[in-house]
XYZ file of C-alpha atoms in Angstrom:
478
model
C -31.117 0.903 -12.259
C -31.936 2.990 -9.247
C -28.614 2.517 -7.385
C -29.483 4.531 -4.230
C -32.841 2.865 -3.614
C -31.546 -0.685 -4.240
C -28.427 -0.174 -2.166
C -30.408 1.341 0.768
C -32.951 -1.474 0.803
C -30.195 -4.070 0.705
C -28.222 -2.344 3.453
C -31.315 -2.425 5.645
C -31.743 -6.057 4.796
C -28.130 -6.800 5.677
C -28.663 -5.527 9.210
C -32.120 -6.949 9.897
C -32.841 -9.881 7.607
C -29.601 -11.805 6.809
C -31.153 -15.044 8.052
C -34.433 -14.482 6.207
C -32.511 -13.906 2.937
C -30.598 -17.141 3.443
C -33.805 -18.967 4.328
C -35.511 -17.581 1.164
C -32.602 -18.737 -1.027
C -32.521 -22.166 0.520
C -36.274 -22.624 0.165
C -35.955 -21.592 -3.472
C -33.211 -23.941 -4.058
C -35.156 -26.841 -2.565
C -38.315 -25.929 -4.457
C -36.654 -25.512 -7.868
C -33.882 -28.102 -7.608
C -30.586 -27.970 -9.437
C -30.709 -25.632 -12.388
C -30.154 -27.158 -15.846
C -27.089 -26.631 -17.944
C -29.106 -24.174 -20.129
C -30.190 -22.185 -17.072
C -26.695 -21.947 -15.702
C -25.347 -20.759 -19.123
C -28.103 -18.137 -19.316
C -27.175 -16.778 -15.847
C -23.546 -16.501 -16.849
C -24.528 -14.737 -20.068
C -26.653 -12.212 -18.192
C -23.904 -11.470 -15.768
C -21.336 -11.055 -18.488
C -23.551 -8.812 -20.491
C -24.385 -6.574 -17.539
C -20.692 -6.226 -16.594
C -19.658 -5.177 -20.073
C -22.645 -2.785 -20.301
C -21.671 -1.148 -17.050
C -17.920 -1.273 -17.384
C -17.462 2.445 -17.166
C -19.747 2.679 -14.116
C -17.593 0.086 -12.308
C -14.432 1.898 -13.253
C -15.833 5.141 -11.930
C -17.107 3.670 -8.648
C -13.783 2.072 -8.013
C -11.835 5.278 -8.845
C -14.063 7.175 -6.462
C -13.570 4.733 -3.625
C -9.783 4.699 -3.937
C -9.371 8.435 -4.515
C -7.428 7.522 -7.564
C -7.215 4.374 -9.602
C -6.624 4.130 -13.367
C -9.532 2.990 -15.367
C -7.065 0.944 -17.470
C -5.932 -0.838 -14.281
C -9.480 -1.623 -13.378
C -10.272 -2.883 -16.857
C -7.109 -5.005 -17.054
C -7.079 -6.332 -13.462
C -10.817 -6.674 -12.758
C -13.166 -6.493 -15.850
C -10.943 -8.676 -18.009
C -10.476 -11.553 -15.408
C -14.295 -11.511 -14.759
C -15.209 -11.746 -18.411
C -12.457 -14.236 -19.145
C -13.493 -16.386 -16.184
C -17.096 -16.473 -17.242
C -16.107 -17.446 -20.828
C -13.911 -20.232 -19.391
C -16.815 -21.481 -17.213
C -19.178 -21.452 -20.137
C -16.716 -23.348 -22.311
C -16.128 -26.206 -19.829
C -19.377 -26.396 -17.868
C -21.087 -29.124 -19.869
C -18.143 -31.528 -19.457
C -17.824 -30.815 -15.673
C -21.500 -31.509 -15.120
C -21.527 -34.938 -16.889
C -21.709 -37.946 -14.543
C -18.361 -39.714 -14.281
C -18.183 -43.458 -14.355
C -16.058 -45.084 -11.680
C -14.423 -48.426 -11.384
C -16.204 -51.283 -9.737
C -14.264 -54.228 -8.212
C -14.767 -57.736 -9.478
C -16.909 -58.851 -6.468
C -19.450 -56.077 -6.957
C -19.953 -56.546 -10.668
C -22.001 -56.336 -12.784
C -23.094 -53.396 -10.576
C -22.052 -49.906 -11.704
C -20.682 -46.836 -9.996
C -20.672 -43.124 -10.969
C -20.254 -39.700 -9.578
C -22.967 -37.165 -9.786
C -22.112 -33.534 -9.403
C -24.663 -31.491 -7.550
C -24.818 -27.851 -6.365
C -24.260 -27.391 -2.640
C -27.079 -24.898 -2.243
C -26.372 -21.409 -0.969
C -22.796 -19.940 -1.223
C -21.682 -17.117 1.019
C -18.965 -14.750 -0.481
C -17.138 -12.295 1.640
C -15.218 -9.993 -0.704
C -12.322 -7.531 0.094
C -11.789 -3.961 -0.907
C -8.608 -4.223 -2.912
C -10.219 -5.719 -6.067
C -13.943 -5.137 -5.081
C -15.528 -6.058 -8.455
C -13.456 -9.107 -9.457
C -13.280 -10.703 -6.056
C -17.069 -10.491 -5.710
C -18.075 -11.386 -9.240
C -15.580 -14.193 -10.215
C -16.660 -16.276 -7.083
C -20.341 -15.415 -8.017
C -19.873 -16.607 -11.599
C -18.274 -19.834 -10.277
C -21.132 -20.368 -7.725
C -23.702 -19.954 -10.508
C -21.893 -22.300 -12.867
C -22.029 -24.843 -10.167
C -25.780 -24.298 -9.890
C -25.921 -22.502 -6.523
C -27.518 -19.470 -5.155
C -25.365 -16.859 -3.522
C -25.130 -14.065 -0.935
C -22.273 -11.503 -1.258
C -20.901 -9.244 1.459
C -18.519 -6.741 -0.156
C -16.263 -4.470 1.854
C -17.357 -1.287 3.703
C -14.088 0.340 2.488
C -15.482 0.575 -1.046
C -19.048 1.852 -0.482
C -19.709 3.179 -3.980
C -18.571 0.085 -5.561
C -20.545 -2.075 -3.143
C -23.683 -0.047 -3.805
C -23.265 -0.327 -7.486
C -22.716 -4.123 -7.321
C -25.889 -4.354 -5.278
C -27.744 -2.477 -7.983
C -26.116 -4.486 -10.812
C -26.875 -7.870 -9.282
C -30.403 -6.726 -8.256
C -31.127 -5.806 -11.864
C -30.205 -9.284 -13.122
C -31.220 -11.778 -10.368
C -34.052 -12.030 -7.919
C -33.151 -11.803 -4.277
C -33.733 -15.550 -3.720
C -31.129 -16.179 -6.528
C -28.322 -13.718 -5.647
C -28.326 -11.022 -2.925
C -25.728 -8.396 -2.024
C -25.758 -7.173 1.591
C -23.776 -4.132 2.633
C -22.678 -2.782 5.954
C -19.769 -2.626 8.311
C -17.864 -5.060 10.479
C -20.886 -6.016 12.525
C -22.701 -7.063 9.397
C -19.630 -9.006 8.221
C -19.473 -10.907 11.616
C -23.149 -11.813 11.389
C -22.773 -12.838 7.715
C -19.889 -15.181 8.617
C -22.079 -16.988 11.237
C -24.912 -17.837 8.781
C -25.429 -21.474 8.001
C -24.273 -21.494 4.406
C -23.553 -24.618 2.405
C -20.067 -23.059 1.762
C -18.374 -19.826 2.657
C -15.680 -18.169 0.629
C -13.661 -15.458 2.346
C -10.996 -13.309 0.756
C -9.053 -11.030 3.130
C -6.395 -10.828 5.779
C -5.123 -13.806 7.706
C -6.198 -12.332 11.064
C -9.815 -11.818 9.927
C -9.729 -15.199 8.126
C -9.239 -16.891 11.582
C -12.313 -15.123 12.959
C -14.374 -16.059 9.870
C -13.416 -19.723 10.125
C -14.254 -19.691 13.910
C -17.654 -18.124 13.152
C -18.418 -20.573 10.319
C -17.526 -23.513 12.508
C -20.485 -22.792 14.712
C -22.627 -24.298 11.911
C -19.992 -26.604 10.530
C -19.950 -24.519 7.316
C -17.014 -25.615 5.086
C -14.765 -22.604 4.125
C -12.420 -21.492 1.369
C -10.043 -19.039 2.743
C -8.069 -16.789 0.322
C -5.672 -14.898 2.614
C -2.273 -13.377 2.093
C 1.177 -13.246 3.592
C 4.619 -12.215 2.617
C 4.986 -13.458 -0.961
C 8.856 -13.506 -1.837
C 10.637 -12.832 -5.128
C 13.828 -14.724 -5.793
C 16.111 -13.178 -8.393
C 18.857 -15.647 -9.382
C 22.385 -14.370 -9.615
C 23.203 -12.909 -12.948
C 19.609 -12.770 -14.205
C 18.791 -9.762 -16.411
C 18.115 -7.116 -13.784
C 16.140 -4.812 -16.099
C 13.864 -7.706 -17.088
C 13.263 -8.795 -13.512
C 12.714 -5.139 -12.324
C 10.163 -4.390 -14.954
C 8.012 -7.439 -13.946
C 8.450 -6.713 -10.227
C 7.400 -3.114 -10.669
C 4.274 -4.373 -12.394
C 3.488 -6.797 -9.640
C 4.414 -4.450 -6.770
C 3.000 -1.181 -7.914
C -0.168 -2.191 -9.681
C -3.100 -0.954 -7.425
C -0.373 0.746 -5.310
C 0.711 -2.627 -4.052
C -2.721 -3.431 -2.668
C -2.750 -6.974 -4.025
C -2.738 -10.124 -1.969
C -0.216 -11.782 -4.359
C 2.005 -8.669 -4.787
C 5.710 -9.330 -4.188
C 6.289 -8.556 -0.485
C 10.077 -8.656 -0.487
C 12.793 -9.388 -3.019
C 15.888 -11.654 -2.521
C 18.685 -10.503 -4.746
C 22.215 -11.789 -4.890
C 24.646 -9.449 -3.063
C 26.740 -8.986 -6.246
C 23.614 -7.814 -8.160
C 22.117 -5.618 -5.525
C 23.188 -2.162 -6.790
C 22.236 -3.090 -10.385
C 18.822 -4.331 -9.315
C 18.117 -1.093 -7.258
C 19.030 1.029 -10.247
C 16.886 -1.158 -12.640
C 13.828 -1.083 -10.382
C 14.237 2.739 -10.061
C 14.311 3.138 -13.767
C 11.446 0.713 -14.359
C 9.298 2.588 -11.829
C 10.077 5.921 -13.376
C 9.322 4.562 -16.814
C 6.003 3.037 -15.734
C 4.891 6.221 -13.967
C 6.657 9.233 -15.605
C 4.792 11.754 -13.424
C 5.670 9.848 -10.183
C 3.045 10.040 -7.473
C 1.020 12.560 -9.595
C 0.811 10.071 -12.479
C -2.805 9.264 -13.468
C -1.900 5.616 -13.676
C -0.472 5.523 -10.147
C -3.033 4.453 -7.540
C -3.908 5.793 -4.108
C -4.099 3.947 -0.748
C -7.658 2.943 0.123
C -8.047 4.733 3.464
C -6.272 6.966 5.927
C -5.824 4.113 8.330
C -4.009 1.965 5.765
C -1.958 5.009 4.627
C -0.934 5.707 8.162
C 0.090 2.035 8.674
C 2.313 2.090 5.601
C 3.902 5.382 6.570
C 4.596 3.829 10.028
C 6.298 0.779 8.475
C 8.735 2.971 6.620
C 9.353 5.120 9.614
C 10.058 2.176 11.811
C 12.492 0.727 9.264
C 14.207 4.139 9.004
C 14.498 4.404 12.792
C 16.096 0.957 12.992
C 18.807 1.656 10.582
C 17.443 0.805 7.040
C 18.109 2.778 3.974
C 14.966 4.228 2.367
C 14.835 5.019 -1.354
C 11.679 6.906 -2.541
C 11.122 6.944 -6.294
C 9.152 9.617 -8.104
C 7.785 11.507 -5.093
C 6.234 14.638 -6.535
C 7.050 17.675 -4.393
C 3.855 19.538 -3.401
C 1.550 16.764 -4.732
C -2.054 17.279 -3.548
C -3.343 13.832 -4.164
C -4.362 12.330 -0.855
C -3.201 9.041 0.532
C -0.486 8.495 -2.179
C 2.874 6.854 -1.274
C 5.835 6.870 -3.584
C 7.361 3.534 -4.697
C 9.717 2.835 -1.870
C 12.717 0.513 -1.654
C 13.971 -0.519 1.774
C 17.622 -1.698 1.981
C 19.139 -3.270 5.093
C 15.809 -4.539 6.443
C 16.148 -6.794 9.473
C 13.841 -9.287 11.179
C 12.921 -6.889 14.048
C 11.561 -4.245 11.710
C 7.751 -4.334 11.282
C 8.056 -4.253 7.470
C 9.568 -7.675 7.678
C 6.933 -9.032 10.157
C 3.670 -7.813 8.575
C 2.140 -8.276 5.071
C 2.908 -4.882 3.514
C -0.043 -4.399 1.094
C 1.433 -1.230 -0.346
C 4.107 0.122 -2.759
C 6.972 -0.659 -0.343
C 9.541 -3.368 -1.342
C 12.364 -4.515 1.027
C 15.380 -5.802 -1.001
C 17.398 -8.421 0.902
C 20.822 -9.598 -0.285
C 21.922 -13.348 -0.292
C 25.176 -15.080 -0.994
C 24.041 -18.608 -2.017
C 20.799 -19.816 -3.465
C 20.401 -22.144 -0.542
C 19.801 -19.085 1.627
C 16.763 -18.104 -0.410
C 15.105 -21.505 0.101
C 15.828 -21.376 3.821
C 14.449 -17.889 4.162
C 11.209 -18.826 2.464
C 10.803 -21.970 4.450
C 11.495 -20.110 7.743
C 8.301 -18.094 7.469
C 4.612 -19.034 7.077
C 3.889 -20.569 3.642
C 3.221 -17.607 1.178
C 0.270 -17.207 -1.066
C 2.616 -16.623 -4.043
C 6.160 -17.224 -4.879
C 8.086 -15.636 -7.771
C 11.353 -16.936 -9.307
C 13.519 -15.163 -11.927
C 16.136 -17.489 -13.390
C 17.501 -18.707 -16.678
C 18.670 -21.955 -15.026
C 16.150 -24.766 -15.023
C 17.946 -26.593 -12.178
C 17.576 -23.542 -9.964
C 13.847 -23.171 -10.819
C 13.239 -26.892 -10.308
C 15.078 -26.818 -6.866
C 13.042 -23.892 -5.632
C 9.767 -25.400 -6.805
C 10.605 -28.797 -5.201
C 11.859 -27.431 -1.898
C 9.398 -24.634 -1.138
C 5.695 -24.735 -0.623
C 3.410 -21.759 -1.601
C -0.070 -21.227 -2.866
C 1.066 -20.703 -6.502
C 4.114 -19.733 -8.480
C 4.997 -17.555 -11.430
C 8.389 -18.079 -13.006
C 10.022 -15.054 -14.711
C 7.097 -12.723 -14.142
C 4.677 -11.691 -11.424
C 0.905 -11.956 -10.758
C 0.096 -13.843 -13.983
C -0.602 -17.269 -12.448
C -3.789 -15.701 -11.105
C -4.891 -14.710 -14.529
C -4.570 -18.246 -16.010
C -8.176 -19.512 -15.995
C -7.190 -23.157 -15.999
C -5.046 -22.887 -12.781
C -6.525 -23.171 -9.334
C -6.072 -20.250 -7.117
C -5.500 -20.652 -3.377
C -3.099 -20.538 -0.512
C -1.817 -23.067 1.997
C -1.293 -22.817 5.759
C -1.519 -19.195 6.942
C -2.069 -17.991 3.306
C -5.280 -19.828 2.892
C -7.327 -23.007 2.592
C -8.927 -24.539 -0.448
C -8.886 -23.088 -4.021
C -11.133 -21.637 -6.661
C -10.818 -20.542 -10.287
C -11.065 -23.155 -13.079
C -12.404 -26.578 -12.475
C -11.227 -26.490 -8.806
C -13.732 -23.636 -8.210
C -16.574 -25.592 -9.774
C -15.613 -28.587 -7.555
C -15.360 -26.455 -4.464
C -18.920 -25.225 -4.770
C -20.234 -28.656 -5.810
C -21.011 -31.999 -4.092
C -19.618 -35.132 -5.633
C -22.286 -37.715 -4.901
C -21.159 -41.325 -5.279
C -23.890 -43.616 -6.647
C -23.667 -47.526 -6.799
C -26.367 -49.243 -8.713
C -26.779 -52.947 -7.938
C -27.446 -55.430 -10.821
C -30.440 -57.774 -10.774
C -28.063 -60.614 -10.811
C -25.089 -60.385 -8.361
C -22.916 -62.336 -5.995
C -23.063 -60.081 -2.990
C -25.880 -62.074 -1.440
C -23.563 -65.094 -1.044
C -21.477 -63.299 1.608
C -24.335 -62.387 3.816
C -25.672 -64.403 6.842
C -26.364 -67.262 7.013
C -22.788 -67.986 5.736
C -21.855 -71.199 4.059
C -19.596 -72.954 1.682
C -20.030 -70.353 -1.116
C -18.857 -67.658 1.242
C -15.834 -69.637 2.166
C -14.883 -70.110 -1.466
C -15.421 -66.543 -2.333
C -13.462 -65.140 0.582
C -10.585 -67.609 -0.181
C -10.452 -66.259 -3.692
C -10.588 -62.584 -2.705
C -8.220 -62.663 0.294
C -5.316 -64.304 -1.287
């Protein structure tokens, strides 16, 4: 593939011809109709083969965009979910595509009813920078499984990955099947205003509002995958080492730049010191060389780095205790922040007001489990919630009395990796869901079809009305 030529041509197209690309895809969709099961399976197979063939290229591009990101982390948290998601779609697609019979009330029999599942047409996908491959290609695979065409706008913060995705996709599909358009915020704004049949946006809540407003101009339905402050509740007496190991994984993977990363931890006041010690030990064990460790990621940009440094400085100035773990003196790697615990965080601190999106974890004490539920419910509904407890009653109580996008019990992040679970937020953390069958349904139209029988009774309750209509109504309206 000629990455530079393909990427340059698509970038020009993104500025000048967004509408023409959409028009071309829609015309092709109307001309060719819904693709067959066999065609959809073939598209998924081509995508899977290309991803595996270019795994190292994807890992290298992402590493270059971040400044440092472990190839293992990219393989585990991007390549594997894409391949696993495609395999899941291929396994279940035939059943999802089958017409579904529906019940017909007695008065309409012997007519029949069914649901036909049809592709919507052209899906727009706005992907973020934090997982630039998986958050572009998992939605694409889902759109293709549902029989659609797609346009993808990846993030300008990951230009090398975006260029490679444009080349990768361009080597598999024609532009009227799938197109990747690159560019900055102005291209993203124009992209969001296109008259797609559905638009999926993954990113911040603030930009999500703008995307939804732009999409509303054409009444485009949207799926918004946003973020928020996802809490971790550690029940009193739970094994601190076990909880800390899982929370370190969830918080420090990709240097905390994960929409479902734990944003703050609620720990019983009697367990606070033990938890801090356990988290410190787990972080040092995971990254023995601290901020110089090859497996420890960098922050995507100077702007995001400065924001995170500012959150810590604000908390320190307002009286919080700051614990940095594994900071390497004299480290030369740019934009790298040590795992940081914040103790004594208060509501007026910025770190408790904004989604952190970095390797910084406020740890808040509580006295009674009731306080944890009240604290979660006092804020916007989070994208994810994590509960560590050995007591089923505690777990059930939290699940019943809080509302969040999804939950992982006694671990972190893994609900997102379970292919058969929908993924999505609620309220400020998002709208709609994809992954699994829910993703297929989100990118499909369920068309209800009623077929009238040659012999039927419905004509007896149409004008002019008479004795038969009286008898039928009397029987039905008892």
